[in-house]
mmCIF file of C-alpha atoms in Angstrom:
data_model
loop_
_atom_site.group_PDB
_atom_site.id
_atom_site.type_symbol
_atom_site.label_atom_id
_atom_site.label_comp_id
_atom_site.label_asym_id
_atom_site.label_seq_id
_atom_site.Cartn_x
_atom_site.Cartn_y
_atom_site.Cartn_z
ATOM 1 C CA MET A 1 146.308 78.095 126.593
ATOM 2 C CA ILE A 2 146.136 81.170 124.385
ATOM 3 C CA GLU A 3 147.239 84.407 125.963
ATOM 4 C CA ALA A 4 146.711 87.992 124.869
ATOM 5 C CA HIS A 5 149.030 90.899 125.608
ATOM 6 C CA SER A 6 147.788 92.381 128.873
ATOM 7 C CA GLY A 7 148.635 95.933 127.840
ATOM 8 C CA GLY A 8 146.401 95.836 124.779
ATOM 9 C CA MET A 9 147.339 95.581 121.142
ATOM 10 C CA LYS A 10 150.895 96.671 120.378
ATOM 11 C CA ARG A 11 150.826 98.285 116.948
ATOM 12 C CA LYS A 12 153.574 97.830 114.383
ATOM 13 C CA PRO A 13 152.347 99.673 111.281
ATOM 14 C CA GLY A 14 153.819 98.327 108.088
ATOM 15 C CA PRO A 15 152.692 100.327 105.026
ATOM 16 C CA ASP A 16 155.962 99.487 103.263
ATOM 17 C CA ASN A 17 155.888 95.815 104.234
ATOM 18 C CA PRO A 18 152.247 94.707 104.529
ATOM 19 C CA VAL A 19 153.037 91.005 104.950
ATOM 20 C CA ALA A 20 155.764 91.332 107.560
ATOM 21 C CA LEU A 21 154.122 88.788 109.846
ATOM 22 C CA PHE A 22 154.278 85.918 107.382
ATOM 23 C CA LYS A 23 157.348 83.831 108.165
ATOM 24 C CA LYS A 24 157.330 81.263 105.327
ATOM 25 C CA PRO A 25 159.502 81.844 102.230
ATOM 26 C CA ARG A 26 157.612 82.768 99.095
ATOM 27 C CA GLN A 27 157.527 80.810 95.884
ATOM 28 C CA ASP A 28 158.981 82.622 92.877
ATOM 29 C CA LEU A 29 155.593 82.534 91.149
ATOM 30 C CA VAL A 30 154.064 84.800 93.796
ATOM 31 C CA PRO A 31 154.583 88.548 93.329
ATOM 32 C CA SER A 32 156.487 90.051 96.250
ATOM 33 C CA GLU A 33 154.564 93.320 96.256
ATOM 34 C CA SER A 34 150.909 93.800 97.160
ATOM 35 C CA HIS A 35 148.359 93.815 94.327
ATOM 36 C CA ALA A 36 145.083 95.708 94.079
ATOM 37 C CA LEU A 37 142.489 93.746 92.085
ATOM 38 C CA LYS A 38 140.012 96.028 90.329
ATOM 39 C CA ALA A 39 137.147 94.910 88.121
ATOM 40 C CA LYS A 40 133.867 95.723 89.819
ATOM 41 C CA GLU A 41 131.549 98.700 89.677
ATOM 42 C CA GLY A 42 129.924 97.917 93.026
ATOM 43 C CA ARG A 43 131.563 97.746 96.429
ATOM 44 C CA ASP A 44 133.671 94.638 97.068
ATOM 45 C CA LEU A 45 132.517 92.695 100.129
ATOM 46 C CA PHE A 46 134.025 89.211 100.268
ATOM 47 C CA ARG A 47 137.032 87.295 98.951
ATOM 48 C CA GLN A 48 137.948 83.642 99.399
ATOM 49 C CA VAL A 49 140.734 81.286 98.295
ATOM 50 C CA PRO A 50 140.151 77.517 97.768
ATOM 51 C CA SER A 51 142.334 74.861 99.354
ATOM 52 C CA GLN A 52 144.509 74.544 96.228
ATOM 53 C CA GLY A 53 145.351 78.243 96.496
ATOM 54 C CA ASN A 54 145.607 78.874 92.756
ATOM 55 C CA ILE A 55 142.572 81.146 92.335
ATOM 56 C CA LEU A 56 140.737 83.884 94.228
ATOM 57 C CA ALA A 57 137.019 84.653 94.153
ATOM 58 C CA SER A 58 135.565 88.056 95.064
ATOM 59 C CA SER A 59 132.005 89.327 95.254
ATOM 60 C CA GLY A 60 130.021 92.358 96.329
ATOM 61 C CA PHE A 61 127.134 94.712 95.699
ATOM 62 C CA ASP A 62 127.333 94.349 91.911
ATOM 63 C CA ARG A 63 125.831 90.812 92.259
ATOM 64 C CA GLN A 64 128.677 89.167 90.361
ATOM 65 C CA ILE A 65 131.495 86.798 91.345
ATOM 66 C CA TYR A 66 134.924 87.498 89.852
ATOM 67 C CA LEU A 67 137.621 84.833 89.531
ATOM 68 C CA TRP A 68 141.303 85.781 89.682
ATOM 69 C CA LYS A 69 144.590 83.956 89.246
ATOM 70 C CA VAL A 70 146.712 84.137 92.402
ATOM 71 C CA TYR A 71 150.046 83.546 90.665
ATOM 72 C CA GLY A 72 151.720 85.703 88.020
ATOM 73 C CA GLU A 73 149.992 89.002 87.267
ATOM 74 C CA CYS A 74 146.794 88.095 89.141
ATOM 75 C CA GLU A 75 144.602 88.319 86.030
ATOM 76 C CA ASN A 76 140.817 88.380 86.190
ATOM 77 C CA TYR A 77 139.883 85.362 84.060
ATOM 78 C CA GLY A 78 136.216 84.746 84.752
ATOM 79 C CA MET A 79 132.920 86.121 86.027
ATOM 80 C CA ILE A 80 129.860 84.308 87.421
ATOM 81 C CA THR A 81 126.398 85.876 87.441
ATOM 82 C CA GLY A 82 123.036 84.682 88.699
ATOM 83 C CA HIS A 83 122.112 86.519 91.899
ATOM 84 C CA THR A 84 119.631 89.386 91.726
ATOM 85 C CA GLY A 85 120.837 91.000 94.965
ATOM 86 C CA ALA A 86 124.114 91.903 96.659
ATOM 87 C CA ILE A 87 126.268 88.907 97.618
ATOM 88 C CA LEU A 88 126.818 88.999 101.388
ATOM 89 C CA ASP A 89 128.999 85.901 101.874
ATOM 90 C CA LEU A 90 131.086 83.548 99.737
ATOM 91 C CA HIS A 91 132.942 80.277 100.422
ATOM 92 C CA PHE A 92 134.609 77.495 98.468
ATOM 93 C CA SER A 93 133.863 73.862 99.241
ATOM 94 C CA GLY A 94 136.599 71.885 100.966
ATOM 95 C CA ASP A 95 137.944 70.508 97.676
ATOM 96 C CA GLY A 96 137.684 73.867 95.896
ATOM 97 C CA SER A 97 135.276 72.568 93.245
ATOM 98 C CA THR A 98 132.165 74.489 94.310
ATOM 99 C CA LEU A 99 131.357 78.075 95.290
ATOM 100 C CA TYR A 100 128.669 78.854 97.860
ATOM 101 C CA THR A 101 127.120 82.309 98.193
ATOM 102 C CA GLY A 102 124.501 84.049 100.311
ATOM 103 C CA SER A 103 122.602 87.035 98.932
ATOM 104 C CA THR A 104 120.053 89.755 99.613
ATOM 105 C CA ASP A 105 117.867 88.053 96.977
ATOM 106 C CA LYS A 106 117.013 85.573 99.788
ATOM 107 C CA THR A 107 118.794 82.630 98.165
ATOM 108 C CA VAL A 108 121.853 80.498 98.799
ATOM 109 C CA GLY A 109 123.803 80.129 95.588
ATOM 110 C CA ILE A 110 124.862 76.590 94.630
ATOM 111 C CA LYS A 111 121.882 75.408 92.687
ATOM 112 C CA ARG A 112 119.911 78.476 93.768
ATOM 113 C CA LEU A 113 118.700 76.891 96.999
ATOM 114 C CA LYS A 114 115.481 78.583 98.083
ATOM 115 C CA GLY A 115 114.060 78.427 101.584
ATOM 116 C CA HIS A 116 114.850 81.661 103.434
ATOM 117 C CA SER A 117 112.358 84.535 103.524
ATOM 118 C CA GLY A 118 114.959 87.216 104.348
ATOM 119 C CA PHE A 119 118.434 88.311 103.286
ATOM 120 C CA VAL A 120 120.961 85.460 103.575
ATOM 121 C CA ASN A 121 123.796 87.053 105.558
ATOM 122 C CA SER A 122 126.154 84.110 105.947
ATOM 123 C CA VAL A 123 126.900 80.662 104.506
ATOM 124 C CA HIS A 124 129.504 78.042 105.363
ATOM 125 C CA PRO A 125 130.170 74.619 103.776
ATOM 126 C CA ALA A 126 131.362 71.423 105.418
ATOM 127 C CA ARG A 127 135.134 71.153 105.087
ATOM 128 C CA ARG A 128 135.060 67.507 104.000
ATOM 129 C CA GLY A 129 132.668 64.630 103.449
ATOM 130 C CA PRO A 130 129.090 65.042 102.170
ATOM 131 C CA PRO A 131 128.204 68.331 100.387
ATOM 132 C CA LEU A 132 126.591 70.038 103.382
ATOM 133 C CA LEU A 133 126.000 73.751 103.916
ATOM 134 C CA VAL A 134 124.712 75.951 106.743
ATOM 135 C CA SER A 135 123.186 79.410 106.267
ATOM 136 C CA GLY A 136 121.976 82.262 108.480
ATOM 137 C CA SER A 137 119.397 84.860 107.512
ATOM 138 C CA ASP A 138 117.451 87.978 108.413
ATOM 139 C CA ASP A 139 114.395 85.713 108.672
ATOM 140 C CA CYS A 140 115.733 84.685 112.122
ATOM 141 C CA THR A 141 116.548 81.123 111.089
ATOM 142 C CA ILE A 142 119.614 78.927 110.646
ATOM 143 C CA LYS A 143 119.141 76.363 107.891
ATOM 144 C CA THR A 144 121.231 73.359 106.897
ATOM 145 C CA TRP A 145 121.346 72.027 103.366
ATOM 146 C CA ASP A 146 122.424 68.885 101.550
ATOM 147 C CA GLN A 147 123.102 69.348 97.830
ATOM 148 C CA ARG A 148 121.747 65.862 97.207
ATOM 149 C CA LYS A 149 118.299 66.850 98.498
ATOM 150 C CA ARG A 150 115.711 69.497 97.683
ATOM 151 C CA GLY A 151 115.112 72.188 100.254
ATOM 152 C CA PRO A 152 116.709 72.643 103.688
ATOM 153 C CA THR A 153 117.339 69.540 105.795
ATOM 154 C CA HIS A 154 116.949 71.379 109.125
ATOM 155 C CA SER A 155 115.712 74.799 110.177
ATOM 156 C CA PHE A 156 116.444 76.291 113.591
ATOM 157 C CA ASN A 157 114.578 79.358 114.810
ATOM 158 C CA ASN A 158 116.433 82.248 116.403
ATOM 159 C CA THR A 159 114.914 85.161 118.311
ATOM 160 C CA PHE A 160 116.722 87.745 116.196
ATOM 161 C CA GLN A 161 118.366 88.010 112.777
ATOM 162 C CA VAL A 162 121.403 85.763 112.193
ATOM 163 C CA THR A 163 124.494 87.517 110.793
ATOM 164 C CA GLY A 164 127.170 84.797 110.975
ATOM 165 C CA VAL A 165 127.317 80.984 110.853
ATOM 166 C CA SER A 166 130.052 78.354 110.595
ATOM 167 C CA TYR A 167 130.432 74.589 110.775
ATOM 168 C CA ASN A 168 132.977 73.059 113.106
ATOM 169 C CA ASP A 169 135.675 70.843 111.578
ATOM 170 C CA THR A 170 133.504 67.710 111.444
ATOM 171 C CA ALA A 171 130.276 69.509 110.394
ATOM 172 C CA ASP A 172 128.260 68.003 113.251
ATOM 173 C CA GLN A 173 128.047 71.298 115.152
ATOM 174 C CA ILE A 174 127.549 74.924 114.187
ATOM 175 C CA ILE A 175 128.395 78.284 115.684
ATOM 176 C CA SER A 176 126.111 81.223 114.980
ATOM 177 C CA GLY A 177 125.885 84.897 115.885
ATOM 178 C CA GLY A 178 123.384 87.687 115.377
ATOM 179 C CA ILE A 179 122.088 91.093 116.337
ATOM 180 C CA ASP A 180 121.235 89.816 119.831
ATOM 181 C CA ASN A 181 125.016 90.026 120.535
ATOM 182 C CA THR A 182 125.123 86.312 121.397
ATOM 183 C CA SER A 183 126.995 83.394 119.821
ATOM 184 C CA ARG A 184 125.567 79.889 120.062
ATOM 185 C CA TYR A 185 127.450 76.637 119.596
ATOM 186 C CA GLY A 186 125.918 73.184 119.658
ATOM 187 C CA THR A 187 124.764 69.996 117.952
ATOM 188 C CA PHE A 188 121.949 69.620 115.439
ATOM 189 C CA GLY A 189 118.733 68.428 117.007
ATOM 190 C CA GLU A 190 119.728 69.920 120.357
ATOM 191 C CA HIS A 191 119.396 73.590 119.462
ATOM 192 C CA ASP A 192 117.736 74.492 122.754
ATOM 193 C CA ASP A 193 120.818 73.185 124.580
ATOM 194 C CA PHE A 194 123.345 75.256 122.636
ATOM 195 C CA TYR A 195 126.117 76.922 124.604
ATOM 196 C CA SER A 196 125.742 80.704 124.585
ATOM 197 C CA PHE A 197 128.475 83.303 124.934
ATOM 198 C CA GLY A 198 128.171 86.958 124.185
ATOM 199 C CA HIS A 199 129.562 90.212 122.880
ATOM 200 C CA THR A 200 128.086 93.604 123.663
ATOM 201 C CA ASP A 201 127.088 94.420 120.070
ATOM 202 C CA THR A 202 126.117 92.648 116.845
ATOM 203 C CA ILE A 203 128.315 89.686 115.876
ATOM 204 C CA THR A 204 129.467 90.055 112.273
ATOM 205 C CA GLY A 205 131.562 86.922 111.731
ATOM 206 C CA CYS A 206 132.027 83.403 113.147
ATOM 207 C CA LEU A 207 134.650 80.823 112.238
ATOM 208 C CA CYS A 208 135.814 77.548 113.818
ATOM 209 C CA LEU A 209 139.480 76.547 113.759
ATOM 210 C CA LEU A 210 140.391 73.423 111.807
ATOM 211 C CA MET A 211 140.962 70.299 113.939
ATOM 212 C CA VAL A 212 140.572 72.250 117.215
ATOM 213 C CA SER A 213 137.450 73.197 119.188
ATOM 214 C CA TYR A 214 138.235 76.920 119.163
ATOM 215 C CA ALA A 215 135.779 79.427 117.716
ATOM 216 C CA LEU A 216 136.615 82.950 116.534
ATOM 217 C CA THR A 217 133.990 85.713 116.589
ATOM 218 C CA ASN A 218 134.073 89.307 115.382
ATOM 219 C CA SER A 219 131.679 91.982 116.620
ATOM 220 C CA MET A 220 130.632 95.609 116.290
ATOM 221 C CA ASP A 221 131.687 96.043 119.933
ATOM 222 C CA ASN A 222 135.236 96.553 118.548
ATOM 223 C CA SER A 223 136.491 93.170 119.719
ATOM 224 C CA LEU A 224 137.658 89.883 118.256
ATOM 225 C CA ARG A 225 137.259 86.905 120.614
ATOM 226 C CA ILE A 226 138.435 83.297 120.726
ATOM 227 C CA TRP A 227 136.278 80.780 122.583
ATOM 228 C CA ASP A 228 137.108 77.257 123.729
ATOM 229 C CA MET A 229 133.861 76.769 125.710
ATOM 230 C CA ARG A 230 135.790 77.046 128.983
ATOM 231 C CA GLN A 231 137.400 80.448 128.686
ATOM 232 C CA SER A 232 137.666 83.249 126.155
ATOM 233 C CA ILE A 233 140.285 85.712 124.999
ATOM 234 C CA GLN A 234 139.548 89.172 123.653
ATOM 235 C CA TRP A 235 141.468 91.427 121.266
ATOM 236 C CA THR A 236 140.482 95.078 121.012
ATOM 237 C CA GLN A 237 139.682 96.366 117.545
ATOM 238 C CA THR A 238 139.166 99.876 116.275
ATOM 239 C CA GLN A 239 136.192 101.275 114.384
ATOM 240 C CA PHE A 240 133.146 99.414 113.119
ATOM 241 C CA ARG A 241 130.497 100.577 110.728
ATOM 242 C CA LYS A 242 127.275 98.656 110.248
ATOM 243 C CA ASN A 243 128.880 96.249 107.784
ATOM 244 C CA LEU A 244 129.236 92.487 108.169
ATOM 245 C CA LEU A 245 132.986 92.533 108.864
ATOM 246 C CA ARG A 246 134.411 89.006 108.847
ATOM 247 C CA CYS A 247 137.380 87.400 110.603
ATOM 248 C CA SER A 248 139.831 84.659 109.652
ATOM 249 C CA TRP A 249 142.285 82.074 111.012
ATOM 250 C CA SER A 250 145.556 81.345 109.251
ATOM 251 C CA PRO A 251 145.685 77.717 107.984
ATOM 252 C CA ASP A 252 148.020 76.667 110.816
ATOM 253 C CA GLY A 253 145.944 78.470 113.460
ATOM 254 C CA ALA A 254 148.906 80.637 114.485
ATOM 255 C CA MET A 255 147.354 83.960 113.443
ATOM 256 C CA ILE A 256 143.980 85.646 113.404
ATOM 257 C CA ALA A 257 142.958 88.676 111.390
ATOM 258 C CA ALA A 258 140.020 91.012 110.915
ATOM 259 C CA GLY A 259 139.095 93.996 108.813
ATOM 260 C CA SER A 260 137.943 97.318 110.192
ATOM 261 C CA ALA A 261 136.012 100.424 109.204
ATOM 262 C CA ASP A 262 139.168 102.492 109.793
ATOM 263 C CA ARG A 263 140.419 100.992 106.468
ATOM 264 C CA PHE A 264 143.144 98.846 108.038
ATOM 265 C CA VAL A 265 143.564 95.070 108.370
ATOM 266 C CA TYR A 266 144.608 93.923 111.860
ATOM 267 C CA ILE A 267 146.642 90.732 112.292
ATOM 268 C CA TRP A 268 147.554 89.085 115.606
ATOM 269 C CA ILE A 269 150.110 86.316 116.146
ATOM 270 C CA LEU A 270 148.760 84.034 118.862
ATOM 271 C CA LEU A 271 151.069 82.888 121.686
ATOM 272 C CA GLN A 272 153.336 85.856 120.904
ATOM 273 C CA ASP A 273 153.278 89.501 121.882
ATOM 274 C CA GLU A 274 153.037 90.629 118.272
ATOM 275 C CA SER A 275 150.496 92.344 116.091
ATOM 276 C CA SER A 276 150.544 94.223 112.823
ATOM 277 C CA ILE A 277 148.517 96.665 110.772
ATOM 278 C CA THR A 278 148.607 96.508 106.985
ATOM 279 C CA SER A 279 148.663 99.484 104.655
ATOM 280 C CA ARG A 280 145.463 101.521 104.486
ATOM 281 C CA HIS A 281 142.640 100.737 102.049
ATOM 282 C CA LEU A 282 140.341 103.367 100.547
ATOM 283 C CA GLY A 283 137.291 102.086 102.423
ATOM 284 C CA SER A 284 136.072 99.726 105.123
ATOM 285 C CA VAL A 285 137.779 96.300 105.020
ATOM 286 C CA ASN A 286 134.929 93.786 105.076
ATOM 287 C CA GLU A 287 136.661 90.448 104.488
ATOM 288 C CA ILE A 288 140.071 88.839 104.951
ATOM 289 C CA ASP A 289 141.312 85.400 103.978
ATOM 290 C CA PHE A 290 144.677 83.672 104.299
ATOM 291 C CA HIS A 291 146.157 81.743 101.379
ATOM 292 C CA LYS A 292 146.160 78.033 102.166
ATOM 293 C CA LEU A 293 149.721 77.375 100.907
ATOM 294 C CA GLU A 294 151.530 80.703 100.484
ATOM 295 C CA PRO A 295 152.360 83.539 102.926
ATOM 296 C CA ILE A 296 149.698 85.762 101.381
ATOM 297 C CA GLY A 297 146.697 87.562 102.818
ATOM 298 C CA MET A 298 143.716 88.723 100.733
ATOM 299 C CA PHE A 299 141.900 91.782 102.082
#
């Protein structure tokens, strides 16, 4: 059972040591200090690291995807263009060979999959197996895709706009959230029988834990919640603006983290009475991702 500190979040600010919570020793190739990656004219929204952990991809309002080396001096070595609107979500495939994006140009970026009639707010690939993808949109639908086929393979209607989607570990179920403040979790073909569990404001991010039936949701109600379909645990956040602020599990499931409009990143160690706040950014922190192999966080 996961337990939260009953007295609320105990803050341990660490502007001089922003990765104090990471317990693993670093490799010599990884710089010990924090790095700020700057290349874009538009606002940076999302960053992701593939399973190999050797590169970093970032995207934002400038409609471009930038590729960075994680080791050494963290050079920017590539740029991908193609979207005609802001990129609202970005993920690598399970093997790190493919990038998936969702955009305000109403498309999912792999082979420019078209099917939504509104902004695509969220995408998430299957972690292994066939090249499957799920997406959520302002057109009030959740669509599933198979790269081997043309067009969406399934389309599920939602009452309100969908702001976050994620596959579970085996890609046979999805979790979704939207502006109706409700998360839904269930099996394809049985959408009307999905389990529902709610926040009190718009859900901005959903993510399922690898190998375990826990789901993590982030919301504009200033809370981050873990669900196991039988009980839930809530962590109090700070400020939220009307951005799609995402959340993240560490690879081993021992930590969760979320960005905030107060310009800090909040990290919680599960099963322990510990939390941390990283050094302040210059703007709202929209995305966070943990390195798959190293004790590094990308914010």
